[in-house]
Every structure is written in C-alpha cells, then in structure tokens.
mmCIF file of C-alpha atoms in Angstrom:
data_model
loop_
_atom_site.group_PDB
_atom_site.id
_atom_site.type_symbol
_atom_site.label_atom_id
_atom_site.label_comp_id
_atom_site.label_asym_id
_atom_site.label_seq_id
_atom_site.Cartn_x
_atom_site.Cartn_y
_atom_site.Cartn_z
ATOM 1 C CA TYR D 1 128.525 58.700 119.689
ATOM 2 C CA THR D 2 125.683 56.245 120.622
ATOM 3 C CA VAL D 3 122.714 57.343 118.542
ATOM 4 C CA GLU D 4 119.322 56.138 119.120
ATOM 5 C CA GLU D 5 116.974 57.444 116.400
ATOM 6 C CA GLY D 6 113.651 56.090 117.602
ATOM 7 C CA PRO D 7 110.534 55.768 115.559
ATOM 8 C CA PHE D 8 110.165 57.872 112.232
ATOM 9 C CA TYR D 9 107.158 59.981 112.055
ATOM 10 C CA SER D 10 105.055 61.223 109.104
ATOM 11 C CA PHE D 11 102.058 63.858 108.567
ATOM 12 C CA GLY D 12 98.777 62.334 108.782
ATOM 13 C CA ASP D 13 95.394 64.096 108.413
ATOM 14 C CA VAL D 14 95.362 68.066 108.533
ATOM 15 C CA THR D 15 92.126 69.512 109.510
ATOM 16 C CA TRP D 16 90.748 73.134 109.982
ATOM 17 C CA GLN D 17 87.821 74.488 112.147
ATOM 18 C CA GLY D 18 86.440 77.691 112.678
ATOM 19 C CA ASN D 19 87.475 79.322 109.432
ATOM 20 C CA GLU D 20 84.768 81.119 107.793
ATOM 21 C CA ALA D 21 86.669 84.026 105.984
ATOM 22 C CA ILE D 22 88.976 81.706 104.250
ATOM 23 C CA GLU D 23 88.177 78.510 102.417
ATOM 24 C CA THR D 24 89.764 75.202 103.623
ATOM 25 C CA PHE D 25 91.001 74.516 100.320
ATOM 26 C CA ALA D 26 93.003 77.962 100.575
ATOM 27 C CA LEU D 27 94.371 76.859 104.035
ATOM 28 C CA ASP D 28 95.627 73.584 102.818
ATOM 29 C CA GLN D 29 97.387 75.085 99.767
ATOM 30 C CA ALA D 30 99.071 77.561 101.803
ATOM 31 C CA ALA D 31 100.284 75.359 104.700
ATOM 32 C CA SER D 32 101.665 72.942 102.167
ATOM 33 C CA ILE D 33 101.709 69.958 104.558
ATOM 34 C CA ARG D 34 100.916 66.605 102.772
ATOM 35 C CA ALA D 35 100.301 63.465 104.573
ATOM 36 C CA GLY D 36 102.898 60.841 104.257
ATOM 37 C CA THR D 37 105.753 63.346 104.222
ATOM 38 C CA ALA D 38 108.064 63.542 107.092
ATOM 39 C CA PHE D 39 106.819 65.174 110.240
ATOM 40 C CA SER D 40 108.814 68.407 110.931
ATOM 41 C CA GLN D 41 108.091 71.110 113.675
ATOM 42 C CA GLU D 42 109.538 73.605 111.315
ATOM 43 C CA LYS D 43 107.149 72.747 108.490
ATOM 44 C CA LEU D 44 104.267 72.817 111.057
ATOM 45 C CA ASN D 45 105.356 76.603 112.169
ATOM 46 C CA GLN D 46 105.500 77.530 108.650
ATOM 47 C CA ALA D 47 102.177 76.283 107.868
ATOM 48 C CA THR D 48 100.661 78.267 110.875
ATOM 49 C CA SER D 49 102.713 81.352 109.592
ATOM 50 C CA GLU D 50 101.232 80.944 106.045
ATOM 51 C CA ALA D 51 97.672 80.683 107.484
ATOM 52 C CA TYR D 52 98.367 83.932 109.211
ATOM 53 C CA ASN D 53 99.409 85.429 106.093
ATOM 54 C CA LEU D 54 96.063 84.504 104.421
ATOM 55 C CA TYR D 55 94.154 86.180 107.200
ATOM 56 C CA THR D 56 96.050 89.288 107.365
ATOM 57 C CA GLU D 57 95.633 89.921 103.610
ATOM 58 C CA LYS D 58 91.674 90.171 104.637
ATOM 59 C CA GLY D 59 92.232 92.277 107.663
ATOM 60 C CA TYR D 60 92.365 89.747 110.639
ATOM 61 C CA LEU D 61 94.991 90.947 113.276
ATOM 62 C CA LEU D 62 93.794 91.783 116.592
ATOM 63 C CA GLU D 63 91.739 88.990 117.411
ATOM 64 C CA LEU D 64 92.922 86.495 115.313
ATOM 65 C CA GLN D 65 93.996 83.102 116.867
ATOM 66 C CA ILE D 66 95.327 80.040 114.854
ATOM 67 C CA ILE D 67 96.291 76.998 117.178
ATOM 68 C CA PRO D 68 97.628 73.802 115.805
ATOM 69 C CA GLU D 69 96.974 70.823 117.860
ATOM 70 C CA THR D 70 98.943 67.494 117.286
ATOM 71 C CA ARG D 71 97.990 63.920 117.946
ATOM 72 C CA VAL D 72 100.144 60.654 117.634
ATOM 73 C CA GLU D 73 98.732 57.418 116.325
ATOM 74 C CA ASN D 74 101.233 54.698 115.497
ATOM 75 C CA ASP D 75 103.731 56.425 113.387
ATOM 76 C CA SER D 76 101.507 59.119 112.090
ATOM 77 C CA VAL D 77 100.922 62.650 113.378
ATOM 78 C CA ASP D 78 97.574 64.148 112.850
ATOM 79 C CA VAL D 79 97.369 68.083 112.844
ATOM 80 C CA ALA D 80 94.183 69.989 113.800
ATOM 81 C CA PHE D 81 94.095 73.751 113.377
ATOM 82 C CA THR D 82 91.619 75.570 115.555
ATOM 83 C CA ILE D 83 91.117 79.261 114.243
ATOM 84 C CA ARG D 84 89.154 82.071 116.148
ATOM 85 C CA GLU D 85 88.890 84.783 113.469
ATOM 86 C CA GLY D 86 87.181 87.785 115.517
ATOM 87 C CA ARG D 87 86.770 90.820 113.323
ATOM 88 C CA PRO D 88 88.750 92.541 110.570
ATOM 89 C CA SER D 89 90.697 95.548 111.453
ATOM 90 C CA THR D 90 90.300 98.968 109.504
ATOM 91 C CA VAL D 91 92.396 101.643 109.232
ATOM 92 C CA ASN D 92 91.609 104.477 111.593
ATOM 93 C CA GLU D 93 94.373 106.974 111.305
ATOM 94 C CA VAL D 94 97.822 107.170 109.468
ATOM 95 C CA ARG D 95 100.433 109.015 111.021
ATOM 96 C CA ILE D 96 103.880 110.051 109.700
ATOM 97 C CA VAL D 97 106.647 110.986 112.392
ATOM 98 C CA GLY D 98 110.560 111.549 112.114
ATOM 99 C CA ASN D 99 110.156 113.809 108.753
ATOM 100 C CA THR D 100 112.336 116.787 109.668
ATOM 101 C CA ARG D 101 112.929 118.024 106.174
ATOM 102 C CA THR D 102 110.567 116.249 103.828
ATOM 103 C CA ARG D 103 107.120 117.560 103.657
ATOM 104 C CA GLU D 104 104.185 115.262 104.753
ATOM 105 C CA ARG D 105 102.512 115.228 101.581
ATOM 106 C CA VAL D 106 105.462 114.255 99.585
ATOM 107 C CA ILE D 107 105.320 110.967 101.897
ATOM 108 C CA ARG D 108 101.402 110.719 102.222
ATOM 109 C CA ARG D 109 100.788 110.734 98.425
ATOM 110 C CA GLU D 110 102.892 107.241 98.238
ATOM 111 C CA LEU D 111 100.511 105.463 100.643
ATOM 112 C CA THR D 112 97.964 103.363 99.295
ATOM 113 C CA LEU D 113 96.778 102.774 102.927
ATOM 114 C CA ILE D 114 93.366 104.920 103.237
ATOM 115 C CA PRO D 115 91.476 105.363 106.592
ATOM 116 C CA GLY D 116 88.418 103.657 106.613
ATOM 117 C CA ASN D 117 89.761 100.696 104.341
ATOM 118 C CA VAL D 118 90.255 97.178 105.661
ATOM 119 C CA LEU D 119 93.768 96.813 106.787
ATOM 120 C CA ARG D 120 95.367 94.384 104.073
ATOM 121 C CA ARG D 121 98.806 93.087 104.494
ATOM 122 C CA SER D 122 99.792 93.634 100.827
ATOM 123 C CA VAL D 123 98.711 97.349 101.077
ATOM 124 C CA LEU D 124 100.719 97.854 104.072
ATOM 125 C CA LEU D 125 103.948 96.238 102.599
ATOM 126 C CA ARG D 126 103.369 98.173 99.431
ATOM 127 C CA SER D 127 103.025 101.493 101.174
ATOM 128 C CA HIS D 128 106.204 100.835 103.206
ATOM 129 C CA ARG D 129 107.913 99.775 99.702
ATOM 130 C CA ASP D 130 106.795 103.060 98.017
ATOM 131 C CA VAL D 131 107.867 105.433 100.823
ATOM 132 C CA PHE D 132 111.167 103.836 101.084
ATOM 133 C CA ALA D 133 111.715 103.829 97.295
ATOM 134 C CA LEU D 134 111.591 107.704 97.251
ATOM 135 C CA GLY D 135 115.300 107.621 98.211
ATOM 136 C CA PHE D 136 114.859 110.510 101.131
ATOM 137 C CA PHE D 137 115.290 107.926 104.144
ATOM 138 C CA GLU D 138 117.703 105.457 105.329
ATOM 139 C CA ASP D 139 115.100 103.780 107.449
ATOM 140 C CA VAL D 140 111.526 103.544 107.095
ATOM 141 C CA GLY D 141 109.585 101.808 110.063
ATOM 142 C CA VAL D 142 105.782 100.650 110.408
ATOM 143 C CA ASP D 143 103.963 100.326 113.712
ATOM 144 C CA TYR D 144 100.238 99.728 114.314
ATOM 145 C CA SER D 145 98.166 99.911 117.806
ATOM 146 C CA PRO D 146 94.625 99.478 118.472
ATOM 147 C CA THR D 147 92.482 102.510 118.889
ATOM 148 C CA GLY D 148 90.428 100.974 121.787
ATOM 149 C CA GLU D 149 87.490 101.191 119.751
ATOM 150 C CA GLY D 150 86.383 97.970 118.222
ATOM 151 C CA SER D 151 89.136 96.448 115.771
ATOM 152 C CA ASP D 152 90.105 99.648 114.365
ATOM 153 C CA ILE D 153 93.959 100.131 114.115
ATOM 154 C CA ASP D 154 96.031 103.265 113.925
ATOM 155 C CA VAL D 155 99.094 102.992 111.590
ATOM 156 C CA GLU D 156 102.309 104.903 112.007
ATOM 157 C CA PHE D 157 105.305 105.265 109.488
ATOM 158 C CA ARG D 158 108.638 106.245 111.421
ATOM 159 C CA VAL D 159 111.169 107.708 108.726
ATOM 160 C CA LYS D 160 114.628 108.487 109.317
ATOM 161 C CA GLU D 161 116.124 111.118 107.221
ATOM 162 C CA LYS D 162 119.326 110.785 105.106
ATOM 163 C CA SER D 163 121.387 113.523 103.311
ATOM 164 C CA SER D 164 119.951 114.254 99.722
ATOM 165 C CA GLY D 165 122.442 116.814 98.689
ATOM 166 C CA THR D 166 125.915 116.178 96.853
ATOM 167 C CA ALA D 167 128.674 118.580 95.693
ATOM 168 C CA THR D 168 131.726 117.557 93.664
ATOM 169 C CA ALA D 169 134.680 119.644 92.068
ATOM 170 C CA GLY D 170 137.337 118.882 89.869
ATOM 171 C CA ALA D 171 139.769 120.127 87.281
ATOM 172 C CA GLY D 172 141.096 119.065 84.101
ATOM 173 C CA PHE D 173 143.514 119.616 81.053
ATOM 174 C CA SER D 174 143.407 118.656 77.470
ATOM 175 C CA SER D 175 144.957 120.079 74.204
ATOM 176 C CA GLU D 176 141.536 121.039 72.968
ATOM 177 C CA THR D 177 140.118 122.997 75.889
ATOM 178 C CA GLY D 178 143.245 123.626 77.875
ATOM 179 C CA LEU D 179 142.728 123.764 81.685
ATOM 180 C CA THR D 180 139.187 123.718 83.049
ATOM 181 C CA GLY D 181 137.627 123.326 86.261
ATOM 182 C CA PHE D 182 134.211 122.438 87.308
ATOM 183 C CA LEU D 183 131.539 122.564 90.071
ATOM 184 C CA GLU D 184 128.460 120.500 90.426
ATOM 185 C CA PHE D 185 125.846 120.738 93.105
ATOM 186 C CA GLY D 186 122.716 118.199 93.243
ATOM 187 C CA HIS D 187 119.914 117.998 95.553
ATOM 188 C CA ASN D 188 116.951 115.461 95.215
ATOM 189 C CA ASN D 189 114.684 116.685 97.695
ATOM 190 C CA LEU D 190 114.566 120.408 97.227
ATOM 191 C CA PHE D 191 113.204 122.012 100.342
ATOM 192 C CA GLY D 192 111.642 118.686 101.203
ATOM 193 C CA THR D 193 109.200 119.215 98.081
ATOM 194 C CA GLY D 194 110.396 115.779 96.535
ATOM 195 C CA LYS D 195 111.844 118.111 93.587
ATOM 196 C CA ALA D 196 115.286 117.345 92.219
ATOM 197 C CA VAL D 197 117.993 120.023 90.910
ATOM 198 C CA ASN D 198 121.232 119.623 89.581
ATOM 199 C CA LEU D 199 123.623 122.468 88.817
ATOM 200 C CA HIS D 200 127.064 121.669 86.748
ATOM 201 C CA LEU D 201 129.522 124.860 86.329
ATOM 202 C CA GLU D 202 132.395 124.323 84.033
ATOM 203 C CA ARG D 203 134.951 127.005 82.991
ATOM 204 C CA GLY D 204 138.304 127.342 81.413
ATOM 205 C CA SER D 205 140.516 129.533 79.079
ATOM 206 C CA GLN D 206 138.608 127.962 76.000
ATOM 207 C CA ARG D 207 135.316 126.644 77.315
ATOM 208 C CA GLU D 208 132.675 127.833 79.550
ATOM 209 C CA THR D 209 129.403 125.582 80.285
ATOM 210 C CA TYR D 210 126.477 126.048 82.666
ATOM 211 C CA ASP D 211 123.778 123.297 83.074
ATOM 212 C CA VAL D 212 120.757 123.465 85.211
#
C-alpha cells in the first residue's frame, strides 16, 4: 500500500449569522468546535445537529435552516454557519391512535404536550417516555405534521398494545401443609383503565388462602 496523506487541516474560526432566538455563545458551547483542533466532517455534522437541538427546544422546526459553509485557508478550515430561523411552532392538536384496549384518557393524562403551547423537543421526548413507561405498549411512535396554517403542528402518538394479563398455576408438597395447588391471575390494565388486579388462590388439605 502506498499512502499519500496530504496536508493536515485544523479548525479555524467559527462564526454564526442570522441567529436571533439563540445567543452565539450558546451555539459555540453546543457545537464544541475549537480552533486548532483537527478538522473532521463528523465533528462538523455533530455541531450542526447540536445547533438544531437548541432550536427545536424553542419550537423552531418547520422553517429552520442551519447551513454550514467551509473556507480553506492554508492548513486551516474556517466554518461559517448561516441560520434561517423562521417562526417557532405551536402544538395544534394531539392525536392518539392504535389503542385498541387502553382508554385514551389513560394515555392522555401522561402527556405534558398541550395544544397551544410551543412544541419543545424536551416536552415531546418526555411525553413519549411517560407513555412508554405505562408498560401497556410494546411500541410508541411519534409523528408530527404541519397543519398548513402558519407554523402550527399536529402531533400523533402511535401505540401498539401488548398483552397485559398473566396466568400461572402450580402445585407443591410439604410435611407441614401437605399437597397444595395454586392459581394466580393478574392484569395490569383492567378494562383499559390503567388499574391493576391480582388474584391468588391456594388450596390444599391443610391450607386454604385467597388473596386479592
């Protein structure tokens, strides 16, 4: 193998223009590109992604554009980010689909995403996490789509139900209780209300136990 490495490039100046909702200092901190460190396209892509994260936390989604441009001078690469912010998006409607057993109010009470509020990334992620944490669904997906009116957005939670009932049975023998058998039934989403019930029946020649 013959390798020709070519010149070694480092990051130079990093500038931002067009940012009004986010301060330049905050963008610099999130981007984590430091002058003099080795240039990397991966680092540049990550810096752009982190800038997007800052803006989505303030509701900028539909019209936001962050365009990085590079300029090579000697062995240094200057990066200029051009930002077109547009308008922040607000939540128009929150829909829930796919819940065949679980009642909608059980899911909706876990949502911190409220129509009329700014669509913040952290609030969307928290709502997704809290719905999944109910334990009633094997998958929870989130889609959002523009309403066509301004920058308002409809958010849709797509859930896939999973089995929430259990049944076990068994038998045992000991010198104290003799031969015993038991049945146990459990359900953590009774009638789709989010309530849990557990029944345990144990019976033998010297022992009889019922737990609800």
